[in-house]
Amino acid sequence: MRRLTRLIACGALTLALAGLHGMANAQRTALPIVDRDVHMGVASCAGSTCHGAVAPLPGIGILQNEFTTWQQRDKHATAYRVLLNDRSKRIAKNLGLDAAHTAAVCLDCHADNVAADKRHRTFQITDGVGCEACHGGAGRWIGTHIAANATHERNIENGLFPSANPVERARLCISCHFGDERRFVTHRIMGAGHPRMSFELDTFTSLQPAHFIVDNDYRQRKGSWNGVQIWAIGQAMAISMVMDRLTDPKQNRDGLFPELVFFDCHSCHSPMSELNWAPRRATGLGPGVPKLNDANFLMLQVIADRVDPELGRQLKERTLALHRASNQNFEGMVNEARQVKAIADQLVPRFAQRAFGSEDIRAMMAGILGNGLSGEYVDYAGAEQATMALGTILNAMRQTGIIDQGRFNQANSVLDKVFEAVKSDERYTPATFLAALREYREKAP
Ligand code: HEC
Ligand code: HEC
Ligand code: HEC
Ligand code: HEC
């Protein structure tokens, strides 16, 4: 199963306070896979004086080596190629597909699988998750985005996807890293051999790795967001999008059972000799029942309690009701999912408008550590999300100047042990996680 790679602190996380460029109506932008524009293919972006420089170029504000970074270090560049490997062959065989690299169910996430009439003659499906799978079909903007009077707003009008906006970025990433109405990794696909998936917007933006630097020039062009805010928006959007699927009759059940992908994988998949069950406040469930994967809920609760205590109170109540209903009856679960989604959708704009200054950042750290040490995050999925959150928060502390580089390095080396504890879900034990967390709390800023 997937391993959690350690977040490398990098310059991509933003510093300053919220800018709200392009927020209005942004929700309605079509995702690249269904946008109305022609997709040109990666080669169209890769010229050495465009985005294919070997090293960053000085001068125009952007790095211009984005293609080189993507090709050499970004897993999206190999997303198509993995469909040809043995694991994919096995998945395809188990699902009765002819081949993974020709099946839409795989190509929809592992490539820029746009309709045939949206593919320019230079387009190649073998590019995998190429530039336009995230930045939108370049048919209209490829010429105009290099004009002297080009602006980010005008590029967006011409079909550039607004990925600088964290709400839109979350919608984009999660559409493949969890799914949407069109693409979805079901438990059957996982049973056939697909790896487990997890996602955190700020961490994954850095891990990709980011091929952009958020500096003053960037902030002026695109607005600015700090890492904790991006994390917060990512958590609320994840819940909103997961609840969309859980309320979708085409995706929320599989024969006799609800779709198992919504549930905590390890509540079914763990050795029976490991007697790890313990009661948890946030679920209220007893032993021996599968529980919905609540990792994002655990994070969102901390953020909501801080930003909007009334919505936080509602979230807590509705989350407990959702867990209860998930073990009682299907319609009840779907109704509760709708209510939870409504709360998450109210939180998204609250987070987008909030500055997330130093008091907030400290409160998040205290909240995550407090709940973590009280045993709320001992299930693997929760531990994994909490660990990524701590990474994001620590980075934000350094970047907003709450702590200096020396203090950061010190804390970061202790945080490495927490990351080590969640590196592999198969070797994970709550005891090592809690011990690492305890040590981090002692030495954390
Ligand atoms: C909803 C989007 C989605 C769909 C549908 C999907 N995948 Fe994936 N797949 C992903 C993502 C995202 C990852 C990376 C997960 C991670 O590392 O966090 C991944 C990872 C993989 C990996 C592991 C790659 C590696 O680097 O080790 C394989 C193999 C794979 N997918 C094959 C398939 C096959 C075959 C299909 C079709 C049956 C398929 N996928 C359908 C999104 C999807
Ligand atoms: C998995 C999604 C993804 C893929 C694939 C991707 N990008 Fe990006 N890109 C982003 C995100 C997220 C940002 C940061 C938000 C923004 O500025 O829009 C970004 C930013 C950029 C920027 C803006 C930098 C700035 O300072 O304004 C450029 C230029 C860019 N990408 C070029 C490319 C090129 C060229 C490719 C293909 C070789 C590519 N991207 C592939 C997600 C992606
Ligand atoms: C079109 C679908 C798609 C979109 C959109 C997308 N991804 Fe991915 N992503 C994938 C697939 C598929 C993989 C696995 C590729 C592989 O392993 O070869 C992946 C892998 C990754 C990985 C590597 C994970 C690991 O285990 O090493 C990171 C990090 C990542 N994506 C971040 C992002 C971010 C951030 C965004 C949004 C800006 C994003 N992705 C948008 C499909 C997508
Ligand atoms: C409610 C219980 C339950 C949950 C939750 C659950 N699974 Fe499963 N899983 C099963 C069952 C039952 C099987 C089929 C076992 C068999 O065929 O013998 C299975 C099979 C699998 C297999 C195939 C194992 C093999 O022997 O080949 C994989 C991989 C898998 N699940 C992954 C996951 C992932 C990833 C998640 C979380 C997203 C998950 N499961 C959540 C019950 C569950």
Coordinates of C-alpha atoms and ligand atoms in Angstrom, one line a residue:
M1 CA 0.0 0.0 0.0
R2 CA 1.1 3.6 -0.5
R3 CA 3.8 5.0 1.6
L4 CA 3.6 8.5 3.0
T5 CA 6.6 10.4 1.7
R6 CA 8.0 13.0 4.0
L7 CA 7.0 16.6 3.1
I8 CA 10.1 18.5 2.1
A9 CA 9.7 22.0 3.3
C10 CA 9.8 24.2 0.2
G11 CA 9.2 27.7 -1.0
A12 CA 5.8 26.9 -2.5
L13 CA 3.8 27.6 0.5
T14 CA 2.3 31.0 0.7
L15 CA 2.9 33.6 3.3
A16 CA 0.7 36.5 3.4
L17 CA -2.9 36.9 4.0
A18 CA -6.0 36.0 2.0
G19 CA -6.5 37.6 -1.4
L20 CA -9.8 36.7 -2.9
H21 CA -9.0 37.0 -6.6
G22 CA -11.4 35.2 -8.8
M23 CA -13.5 33.7 -6.0
A24 CA -16.9 34.8 -7.3
N25 CA -18.5 32.1 -9.4
A26 CA -15.3 30.3 -9.5
Q27 CA -17.0 27.1 -8.4
R28 CA -18.6 26.8 -11.8
T29 CA -15.4 26.5 -13.9
A30 CA -15.5 23.2 -15.8
L31 CA -12.7 20.8 -14.9
P32 CA -10.1 20.3 -17.6
I33 CA -11.3 16.9 -18.5
V34 CA -14.7 18.3 -19.7
D35 CA -13.7 21.9 -20.6
R36 CA -14.8 23.2 -24.0
D37 CA -11.2 23.9 -25.2
V38 CA -8.9 22.0 -27.5
H39 CA -6.0 20.3 -25.7
M40 CA -2.7 20.8 -27.5
G41 CA -0.5 18.2 -25.7
V42 CA 2.6 18.7 -23.5
A43 CA 5.0 19.2 -26.4
S44 CA 3.3 22.6 -27.1
C45 CA 4.4 23.9 -23.7
A46 CA 7.9 22.3 -23.7
G47 CA 9.9 24.7 -25.8
S48 CA 13.2 25.7 -24.1
T49 CA 12.2 29.4 -24.2
C50 CA 8.6 28.6 -23.0
H51 CA 8.4 26.1 -20.1
G52 CA 11.1 23.7 -21.0
A53 CA 14.2 25.5 -19.7
V54 CA 16.7 23.2 -18.1
A55 CA 17.0 25.4 -15.0
P56 CA 14.8 28.4 -13.8
L57 CA 15.2 31.5 -16.0
P58 CA 15.5 34.9 -14.6
G59 CA 13.3 37.7 -15.9
I60 CA 9.6 37.2 -16.4
G61 CA 8.5 36.0 -13.0
I62 CA 7.7 32.4 -13.7
L63 CA 10.4 29.6 -13.5
Q64 CA 10.1 28.5 -17.2
N65 CA 11.5 25.0 -16.3
E66 CA 8.1 23.7 -15.3
F67 CA 8.2 21.0 -18.1
T68 CA 11.6 19.8 -16.9
T69 CA 10.4 19.5 -13.3
W70 CA 7.3 17.7 -14.4
Q71 CA 9.1 15.3 -16.7
Q72 CA 11.9 14.5 -14.3
R73 CA 10.4 14.6 -10.8
D74 CA 6.6 14.6 -11.1
K75 CA 4.7 11.3 -10.9
H76 CA 2.0 12.8 -13.1
A77 CA 4.4 12.4 -16.0
T78 CA 4.4 8.6 -15.5
A79 CA 0.7 8.3 -14.8
Y80 CA 0.0 6.8 -18.2
R81 CA 3.1 4.6 -18.2
V82 CA 2.1 2.9 -14.9
L83 CA -0.9 1.5 -16.8
L84 CA 1.5 -0.7 -18.7
N85 CA 3.1 -2.2 -15.6
D86 CA 2.5 -5.6 -14.0
R87 CA 0.3 -4.2 -11.3
S88 CA -2.0 -2.5 -13.8
K89 CA -2.0 -5.7 -15.9
R90 CA -3.2 -7.6 -12.8
I91 CA -5.8 -5.0 -12.0
A92 CA -7.1 -5.1 -15.6
K93 CA -7.2 -8.9 -15.7
N94 CA -9.0 -9.0 -12.3
L95 CA -11.6 -6.5 -13.6
G96 CA -12.0 -8.3 -16.9
L97 CA -10.7 -5.3 -18.9
D98 CA -8.9 -5.8 -22.2
A99 CA -6.0 -3.6 -21.0
A100 CA -5.6 -0.8 -18.5
H101 CA -4.0 1.7 -20.9
T102 CA -7.0 1.6 -23.2
A103 CA -9.7 1.5 -20.6
A104 CA -11.5 4.8 -19.9
V105 CA -11.9 3.9 -16.3
C106 CA -8.1 4.1 -15.9
L107 CA -7.3 6.8 -18.5
D108 CA -9.8 9.2 -16.9
C109 CA -7.4 9.7 -14.0
H110 CA -4.1 8.5 -15.4
A111 CA -4.1 10.7 -18.5
D112 CA -5.7 13.8 -20.0
N113 CA -8.6 11.7 -21.4
V114 CA -10.6 14.4 -23.2
A115 CA -13.1 13.7 -25.9
A116 CA -11.6 12.9 -29.4
D117 CA -12.8 16.3 -30.8
K118 CA -10.9 18.1 -28.1
R119 CA -7.5 16.6 -29.1
H120 CA -5.3 18.7 -31.4
R121 CA -3.1 16.7 -33.7
T122 CA -0.1 17.3 -31.4
F123 CA -2.0 15.9 -28.4
Q124 CA -0.8 12.6 -27.1
I125 CA -2.6 10.4 -24.5
T126 CA 0.7 8.9 -23.5
D127 CA 1.7 12.2 -21.9
G128 CA -0.2 11.1 -18.9
V129 CA -1.4 13.8 -16.5
G130 CA 0.1 16.6 -18.6
C131 CA 0.0 20.3 -18.3
E132 CA -3.5 20.7 -19.6
A133 CA -5.0 18.0 -17.3
C134 CA -4.5 20.6 -14.6
H135 CA -4.3 24.0 -16.4
G136 CA -7.1 23.4 -18.9
G137 CA -7.2 23.0 -22.7
A138 CA -4.8 25.6 -24.1
G139 CA -6.6 26.0 -27.5
R140 CA -7.7 29.6 -26.8
W141 CA -5.0 30.8 -24.4
I142 CA -1.8 29.3 -25.8
G143 CA -1.4 32.3 -28.1
T144 CA -2.8 35.0 -25.8
H145 CA -1.1 34.1 -22.5
I146 CA 2.3 35.2 -23.9
A147 CA 1.0 38.6 -25.2
A148 CA 2.3 41.7 -23.5
N149 CA -1.1 42.6 -22.1
A150 CA -1.9 39.1 -20.8
T151 CA -3.2 38.9 -17.2
H152 CA -4.1 35.9 -15.1
E153 CA -7.8 37.0 -15.2
R154 CA -7.7 37.3 -19.0
N155 CA -6.0 33.9 -19.2
I156 CA -8.8 32.4 -17.1
E157 CA -11.4 34.0 -19.4
N158 CA -9.6 32.2 -22.3
G159 CA -9.9 28.8 -20.6
L160 CA -7.0 28.6 -18.2
F161 CA -8.1 26.6 -15.2
P162 CA -7.9 28.8 -12.0
S163 CA -5.6 26.4 -10.1
A164 CA -4.1 29.3 -8.0
N165 CA -7.4 29.5 -6.2
P166 CA -7.3 26.9 -3.4
V167 CA -11.0 26.1 -3.7
E168 CA -10.6 25.4 -7.3
R169 CA -7.3 23.6 -6.9
A170 CA -8.9 21.3 -4.3
R171 CA -11.8 20.5 -6.7
L172 CA -9.3 19.7 -9.4
C173 CA -6.9 17.5 -7.4
I174 CA -9.6 15.7 -5.4
S175 CA -11.5 14.9 -8.6
C176 CA -8.6 12.4 -9.4
H177 CA -7.2 11.8 -5.9
F178 CA -10.6 10.7 -4.6
G179 CA -13.0 11.0 -7.5
D180 CA -16.0 12.8 -8.9
E181 CA -19.2 11.8 -10.7
R182 CA -17.2 10.6 -13.7
R183 CA -14.1 9.0 -12.2
F184 CA -14.0 7.0 -9.1
V185 CA -11.8 4.2 -7.6
T186 CA -14.4 1.8 -6.2
H187 CA -13.5 -0.9 -3.6
R188 CA -13.8 -3.4 -6.5
I189 CA -11.0 -1.6 -8.3
M190 CA -9.0 -1.6 -5.0
G191 CA -9.8 -5.3 -4.5
A192 CA -8.4 -5.9 -8.0
G193 CA -5.1 -4.3 -6.8
H194 CA -5.3 -0.5 -7.0
P195 CA -3.4 1.2 -4.1
R196 CA -5.2 2.9 -1.3
M197 CA -5.5 6.7 -1.8
S198 CA -5.1 9.6 0.5
F199 CA -4.7 13.3 -0.1
E200 CA -4.0 16.6 1.7
L201 CA -4.0 19.7 -0.5
D202 CA -1.1 21.7 0.9
T203 CA 1.2 18.7 1.5
F204 CA 0.5 17.2 -2.0
T205 CA 1.0 20.6 -3.6
S206 CA 4.6 20.6 -2.2
L207 CA 5.2 16.9 -2.9
Q208 CA 4.2 17.1 -6.5
P209 CA 6.7 18.9 -6.5
A210 CA 5.5 22.4 -7.0
H211 CA 6.9 24.0 -10.2
F212 CA 6.1 27.5 -9.0
I213 CA 7.4 29.9 -6.3
V214 CA 5.1 32.1 -4.4
D215 CA 6.8 35.4 -4.1
N216 CA 5.6 39.0 -4.3
D217 CA 5.3 38.9 -8.0
Y218 CA 3.2 35.7 -7.8
R219 CA 1.0 37.2 -5.1
Q220 CA 0.4 40.3 -7.1
R221 CA -0.7 38.3 -10.2
K222 CA -2.7 35.6 -8.4
G223 CA -3.5 36.5 -4.8
S224 CA -2.1 35.0 -1.8
W225 CA -3.0 32.2 0.6
N226 CA -1.0 30.7 3.5
G227 CA -0.4 27.0 3.8
V228 CA -2.7 26.5 6.8
Q229 CA -5.6 28.2 4.9
I230 CA -4.9 25.9 1.9
W231 CA -5.0 22.9 4.2
A232 CA -8.3 24.1 5.8
I233 CA -9.9 24.6 2.4
G234 CA -8.7 21.2 1.3
Q235 CA -10.2 19.5 4.3
A236 CA -13.6 21.2 3.8
M237 CA -13.6 20.5 0.1
A238 CA -12.6 16.9 0.6
I239 CA -15.6 16.3 2.9
S240 CA -17.9 18.2 0.5
M241 CA -16.7 16.1 -2.5
V242 CA -16.8 12.7 -0.6
M243 CA -20.3 13.5 0.6
D244 CA -21.3 14.2 -3.0
R245 CA -20.3 10.6 -3.8
L246 CA -21.9 9.2 -0.7
T247 CA -25.2 10.8 -1.7
D248 CA -25.0 9.7 -5.3
P249 CA -27.1 6.6 -5.9
K250 CA -24.9 5.7 -8.9
Q251 CA -21.9 5.4 -6.7
N252 CA -22.9 4.9 -3.1
R253 CA -23.7 1.2 -3.0
D254 CA -22.6 -2.0 -4.5
G255 CA -25.2 -4.7 -4.3
L256 CA -26.0 -5.7 -0.8
F257 CA -23.4 -3.3 0.8
P258 CA -22.7 0.3 0.7
E259 CA -19.7 1.2 -1.5
L260 CA -16.8 0.2 0.9
V261 CA -14.4 2.8 -0.4
F262 CA -16.1 5.4 1.9
F263 CA -15.1 3.3 5.0
D264 CA -11.9 3.2 6.9
C265 CA -9.8 0.5 5.0
H266 CA -8.1 -0.6 8.2
S267 CA -11.4 -1.2 10.1
C268 CA -11.6 -4.3 8.0
H269 CA -8.1 -4.9 6.8
S270 CA -5.9 -5.5 9.8
P271 CA -4.6 -8.7 11.4
M272 CA -7.0 -10.1 13.9
S273 CA -4.2 -10.6 16.4
E274 CA -3.9 -6.8 16.7
L275 CA -6.4 -5.9 19.3
N276 CA -6.2 -2.1 18.8
W277 CA -9.9 -1.2 19.2
A278 CA -10.6 1.6 21.6
P279 CA -13.6 3.9 21.9
R280 CA -13.4 7.2 20.1
R281 CA -15.4 10.3 21.0
A282 CA -15.8 11.6 17.5
T283 CA -17.5 8.4 16.2
G284 CA -19.4 7.1 19.2
L285 CA -19.3 3.7 17.6
G286 CA -18.8 0.4 19.5
P287 CA -16.4 -2.4 18.6
G288 CA -16.8 -4.6 15.6
V289 CA -18.5 -2.3 13.2
P290 CA -16.9 -0.8 10.0
K291 CA -16.7 2.9 10.3
L292 CA -16.7 5.6 7.6
N293 CA -13.2 7.0 7.0
D294 CA -13.3 10.0 9.2
A295 CA -9.8 11.3 8.8
N296 CA -10.9 14.6 7.1
F297 CA -13.7 15.0 9.6
L298 CA -11.1 15.0 12.4
M299 CA -9.1 17.7 10.8
L300 CA -12.2 19.8 9.8
Q301 CA -13.5 19.7 13.4
V302 CA -10.4 21.4 14.7
I303 CA -10.5 24.1 12.1
A304 CA -14.3 24.7 12.3
D305 CA -14.2 24.9 16.2
R306 CA -11.6 27.7 15.8
V307 CA -13.1 29.6 12.9
D308 CA -16.8 29.3 13.5
P309 CA -17.7 27.6 16.8
E310 CA -21.4 27.4 15.9
L311 CA -20.7 25.6 12.7
G312 CA -18.2 23.5 14.6
R313 CA -20.9 22.5 17.1
Q314 CA -23.2 21.5 14.2
L315 CA -20.4 19.6 12.5
K316 CA -19.7 17.6 15.6
E317 CA -23.4 16.7 16.1
R318 CA -24.0 15.8 12.4
T319 CA -20.8 13.8 12.2
L320 CA -21.9 11.6 15.2
A321 CA -25.3 11.3 13.6
L322 CA -23.7 10.2 10.3
H323 CA -21.6 7.5 12.0
R324 CA -24.6 6.3 13.9
A325 CA -26.7 6.2 10.8
S326 CA -24.0 4.4 8.8
N327 CA -24.5 1.4 11.0
Q328 CA -28.3 1.6 11.1
N329 CA -29.9 2.2 7.7
F330 CA -28.8 3.3 4.3
E331 CA -31.3 6.1 3.7
G332 CA -30.5 7.6 7.1
M333 CA -26.8 7.6 6.2
V334 CA -27.4 9.4 2.9
N335 CA -29.6 12.0 4.6
E336 CA -26.9 12.7 7.2
A337 CA -24.3 12.9 4.5
R338 CA -26.3 15.6 2.9
Q339 CA -26.4 17.6 6.1
V340 CA -22.7 17.2 6.7
K341 CA -22.0 18.4 3.1
A342 CA -24.1 21.5 3.7
I343 CA -21.9 22.4 6.7
A344 CA -18.7 21.8 4.8
D345 CA -20.0 24.0 2.0
Q346 CA -20.6 26.8 4.5
L347 CA -17.2 26.4 5.9
V348 CA -15.3 26.7 2.5
P349 CA -16.0 30.5 2.0
R350 CA -15.4 31.1 5.7
F351 CA -11.9 29.6 5.4
A352 CA -11.3 31.4 2.1
Q353 CA -12.1 34.8 3.8
R354 CA -10.1 34.1 6.9
A355 CA -6.5 35.4 7.2
F356 CA -5.3 32.4 9.3
G357 CA -2.8 34.5 11.2
S358 CA -0.4 33.5 13.9
E359 CA -3.1 33.0 16.6
D360 CA -5.0 30.7 14.3
I361 CA -1.9 28.8 13.3
R362 CA -1.0 28.2 17.0
A363 CA -4.5 27.2 17.8
M364 CA -4.5 24.6 15.0
M365 CA -1.2 23.1 16.3
A366 CA -2.6 22.9 19.8
G367 CA -5.9 21.4 18.6
I368 CA -4.2 18.7 16.5
L369 CA -1.7 17.8 19.3
G370 CA -4.4 17.8 22.0
N371 CA -6.8 15.6 20.1
G372 CA -4.0 13.4 18.9
L373 CA -2.6 12.8 22.4
S374 CA -6.1 12.0 23.7
G375 CA -6.3 9.1 21.3
E376 CA -8.6 10.5 18.6
Y377 CA -6.2 10.0 15.7
V378 CA -4.9 6.5 16.5
D379 CA -6.6 4.9 13.5
Y380 CA -4.1 4.9 10.6
A381 CA -6.1 7.2 8.3
G382 CA -6.5 9.8 11.1
A383 CA -2.8 9.5 12.1
E384 CA -1.8 10.1 8.5
Q385 CA -3.9 13.2 8.1
A386 CA -2.8 14.6 11.4
T387 CA 0.8 14.1 10.5
M388 CA 0.4 15.9 7.2
A389 CA -1.4 18.7 9.1
L390 CA 1.5 19.1 11.5
G391 CA 3.9 19.4 8.6
T392 CA 1.7 22.1 7.0
I393 CA 1.4 24.0 10.3
L394 CA 5.1 23.9 11.0
N395 CA 5.9 25.2 7.6
A396 CA 3.4 28.0 8.0
M397 CA 5.0 28.9 11.3
R398 CA 8.3 29.4 9.7
Q399 CA 7.0 31.2 6.7
T400 CA 4.9 33.6 8.6
G401 CA 7.8 34.3 10.9
I402 CA 6.3 32.8 14.1
I403 CA 9.5 30.8 14.4
D404 CA 12.9 31.3 12.9
Q405 CA 14.8 28.8 10.7
G406 CA 16.8 27.4 13.7
R407 CA 13.6 26.7 15.7
F408 CA 12.0 25.2 12.6
N409 CA 14.9 22.8 11.9
Q410 CA 14.8 21.7 15.5
A411 CA 11.1 20.9 15.5
N412 CA 11.3 19.5 12.0
S413 CA 13.7 16.8 13.0
V414 CA 11.4 15.7 15.8
L415 CA 8.5 15.8 13.4
D416 CA 10.4 13.4 11.1
K417 CA 9.7 10.7 13.8
V418 CA 6.0 11.3 13.5
F419 CA 6.3 10.9 9.7
E420 CA 8.3 7.8 10.2
A421 CA 5.5 6.3 12.4
V422 CA 2.9 6.7 9.6
K423 CA 5.2 5.9 6.7
S424 CA 3.7 2.5 6.1
D425 CA 0.1 1.6 7.0
E426 CA 1.1 -2.0 7.3
R427 CA 3.7 -1.5 9.9
Y428 CA 1.8 1.3 11.7
T429 CA 1.1 0.9 15.4
P430 CA -0.8 3.4 17.5
A431 CA 1.8 3.1 20.3
T432 CA 4.7 4.4 18.1
F433 CA 2.6 7.1 16.7
L434 CA 1.6 8.3 20.1
A435 CA 5.1 8.2 21.4
A436 CA 6.4 10.3 18.5
L437 CA 3.5 12.7 19.0
R438 CA 4.3 13.1 22.7
E439 CA 8.0 13.8 21.9
Y440 CA 6.9 16.4 19.3
R441 CA 4.7 18.2 21.7
E442 CA 7.5 18.5 24.2
K443 CA 9.8 20.0 21.6
A444 CA 7.3 21.8 19.3
P445 CA 7.2 25.6 19.2
Ligands
HEC1 C1 -10.3 8.5 -9.5 C2 -9.0 8.4 -10.2 C3 -8.3 7.1 -10.5 C4 -8.8 6.1 -11.3 C5 -10.3 5.9 -11.8 C6 -7.8 5.1 -11.4 N1 -6.7 5.6 -10.7 FE1 -4.9 4.6 -10.5 N2 -4.2 6.1 -9.2 C7 -4.9 7.2 -9.0 C8 -4.1 8.1 -8.1 C9 -4.5 9.4 -7.6 C10 -2.9 7.3 -7.8 C11 -1.8 7.7 -6.9 C12 -2.2 7.4 -5.4 C13 -1.2 7.9 -4.4 O1 0.0 7.6 -4.5 O2 -1.6 8.7 -3.6 C14 -3.1 6.0 -8.5 C15 -2.1 5.0 -8.5 C16 -2.2 3.9 -9.3 C17 -1.1 2.9 -9.4 C18 0.2 2.9 -8.6 C19 1.2 3.8 -9.3 C20 2.5 3.8 -8.7 O3 3.3 4.8 -9.0 O4 2.9 2.8 -8.1 C21 -1.5 2.0 -10.3 C22 -0.7 0.8 -10.8 C23 -2.8 2.4 -10.8 N3 -3.2 3.6 -10.2 C24 -3.5 1.7 -11.8 C25 -4.8 2.1 -12.2 C26 -5.6 1.3 -13.1 C27 -5.1 0.0 -13.8 C28 -6.8 1.9 -13.2 C29 -8.0 1.4 -14.0 C30 -8.6 0.2 -13.6 C31 -6.8 3.1 -12.3 N4 -5.5 3.1 -11.8 C32 -7.9 3.9 -12.1 C33 -6.1 7.6 -9.5 C34 -7.0 6.8 -10.2
HEC2 C1 -1.2 18.0 -11.3 C2 -1.5 19.3 -11.7 C3 -0.5 20.1 -12.5 C4 0.1 19.7 -13.6 C5 0.1 18.3 -14.3 C6 0.9 20.8 -14.1 N1 0.7 21.9 -13.3 FE1 1.5 23.8 -13.5 N2 0.6 24.3 -11.7 C7 -0.2 23.5 -10.9 C8 -0.5 24.3 -9.7 C9 -1.4 23.7 -8.6 C10 0.1 25.5 -9.8 C11 0.0 26.7 -8.8 C12 -1.2 27.4 -8.9 C13 -1.2 28.4 -10.1 O1 -0.4 29.3 -10.1 O2 -2.1 28.2 -10.9 C14 0.8 25.6 -11.1 C15 1.4 26.7 -11.6 C16 2.0 26.7 -12.9 C17 2.6 27.9 -13.5 C18 2.5 29.3 -12.9 C19 3.7 29.8 -12.2 C20 3.5 31.2 -11.8 O3 4.5 31.7 -11.2 O4 2.5 31.8 -12.0 C21 3.1 27.5 -14.7 C22 3.8 28.4 -15.7 C23 2.8 26.1 -14.9 N3 2.2 25.6 -13.7 C24 3.2 25.4 -16.0 C25 3.0 24.0 -16.1 C26 3.4 23.2 -17.3 C27 4.2 23.8 -18.4 C28 3.0 22.0 -17.1 C29 3.3 20.7 -17.9 C30 4.7 20.5 -18.2 C31 2.3 22.0 -15.8 N4 2.3 23.2 -15.3 C32 1.7 20.8 -15.3 C33 -0.6 22.3 -11.2 C34 -0.2 21.5 -12.3
HEC3 C1 -6.2 13.8 -14.1 C2 -6.0 13.3 -12.8 C3 -5.2 14.0 -11.7 C4 -5.2 15.3 -11.3 C5 -6.1 16.4 -11.8 C6 -4.3 15.4 -10.3 N1 -3.6 14.2 -10.1 FE1 -2.1 13.9 -8.7 N2 -1.9 12.0 -9.5 C7 -2.7 11.4 -10.4 C8 -2.3 10.1 -10.6 C9 -2.9 9.1 -11.6 C10 -1.1 9.9 -9.8 C11 -0.3 8.6 -9.7 C12 0.8 8.6 -10.8 C13 1.8 7.6 -10.7 O1 2.0 7.0 -9.6 O2 2.5 7.3 -11.7 C14 -0.9 11.1 -9.1 C15 0.1 11.3 -8.2 C16 0.3 12.5 -7.4 C17 1.3 12.7 -6.4 C18 2.4 11.7 -6.0 C19 1.8 10.8 -4.9 C20 2.8 9.8 -4.4 O3 2.3 8.8 -3.8 O4 4.0 9.9 -4.6 C21 1.1 13.9 -5.9 C22 2.0 14.6 -4.8 C23 0.0 14.5 -6.6 N3 -0.5 13.6 -7.5 C24 -0.5 15.8 -6.3 C25 -1.6 16.4 -7.0 C26 -2.0 17.7 -6.8 C27 -1.5 18.7 -5.8 C28 -3.0 17.9 -7.7 C29 -3.8 19.2 -7.9 C30 -3.1 20.4 -8.2 C31 -3.2 16.7 -8.5 N4 -2.3 15.8 -8.0 C32 -4.1 16.6 -9.6 C33 -3.8 12.0 -11.0 C34 -4.2 13.3 -10.9
HEC4 C1 -16.3 -3.3 5.4 C2 -15.1 -4.0 5.2 C3 -14.1 -3.5 4.2 C4 -13.6 -2.2 4.1 C5 -14.0 -1.0 4.9 C6 -12.6 -2.3 3.1 N1 -12.5 -3.5 2.6 FE1 -11.1 -4.1 1.2 N2 -11.9 -6.0 1.3 C7 -13.0 -6.4 2.0 C8 -13.4 -7.7 1.6 C9 -14.6 -8.4 2.2 C10 -12.6 -8.1 0.6 C11 -12.6 -9.4 -0.2 C12 -11.7 -10.4 0.5 C13 -11.7 -11.7 -0.4 O1 -11.8 -11.6 -1.6 O2 -11.4 -12.7 0.3 C14 -11.6 -7.0 0.4 C15 -10.6 -7.0 -0.5 C16 -9.6 -6.0 -0.7 C17 -8.4 -6.1 -1.4 C18 -7.9 -7.4 -2.1 C19 -7.1 -8.2 -1.2 C20 -6.7 -9.5 -1.8 O3 -6.7 -10.5 -1.1 O4 -6.5 -9.6 -3.0 C21 -7.8 -4.9 -1.3 C22 -6.5 -4.6 -1.9 C23 -8.7 -4.1 -0.5 N3 -9.8 -4.8 -0.1 C24 -8.4 -2.8 -0.3 C25 -9.2 -1.9 0.5 C26 -9.0 -0.5 0.7 C27 -7.8 0.3 0.0 C28 -10.0 -0.1 1.5 C29 -10.2 1.4 1.9 C30 -10.5 2.4 0.9 C31 -10.8 -1.2 1.8 N4 -10.3 -2.3 1.2 C32 -11.9 -1.1 2.7 C33 -13.6 -5.6 3.0 C34 -13.4 -4.3 3.3

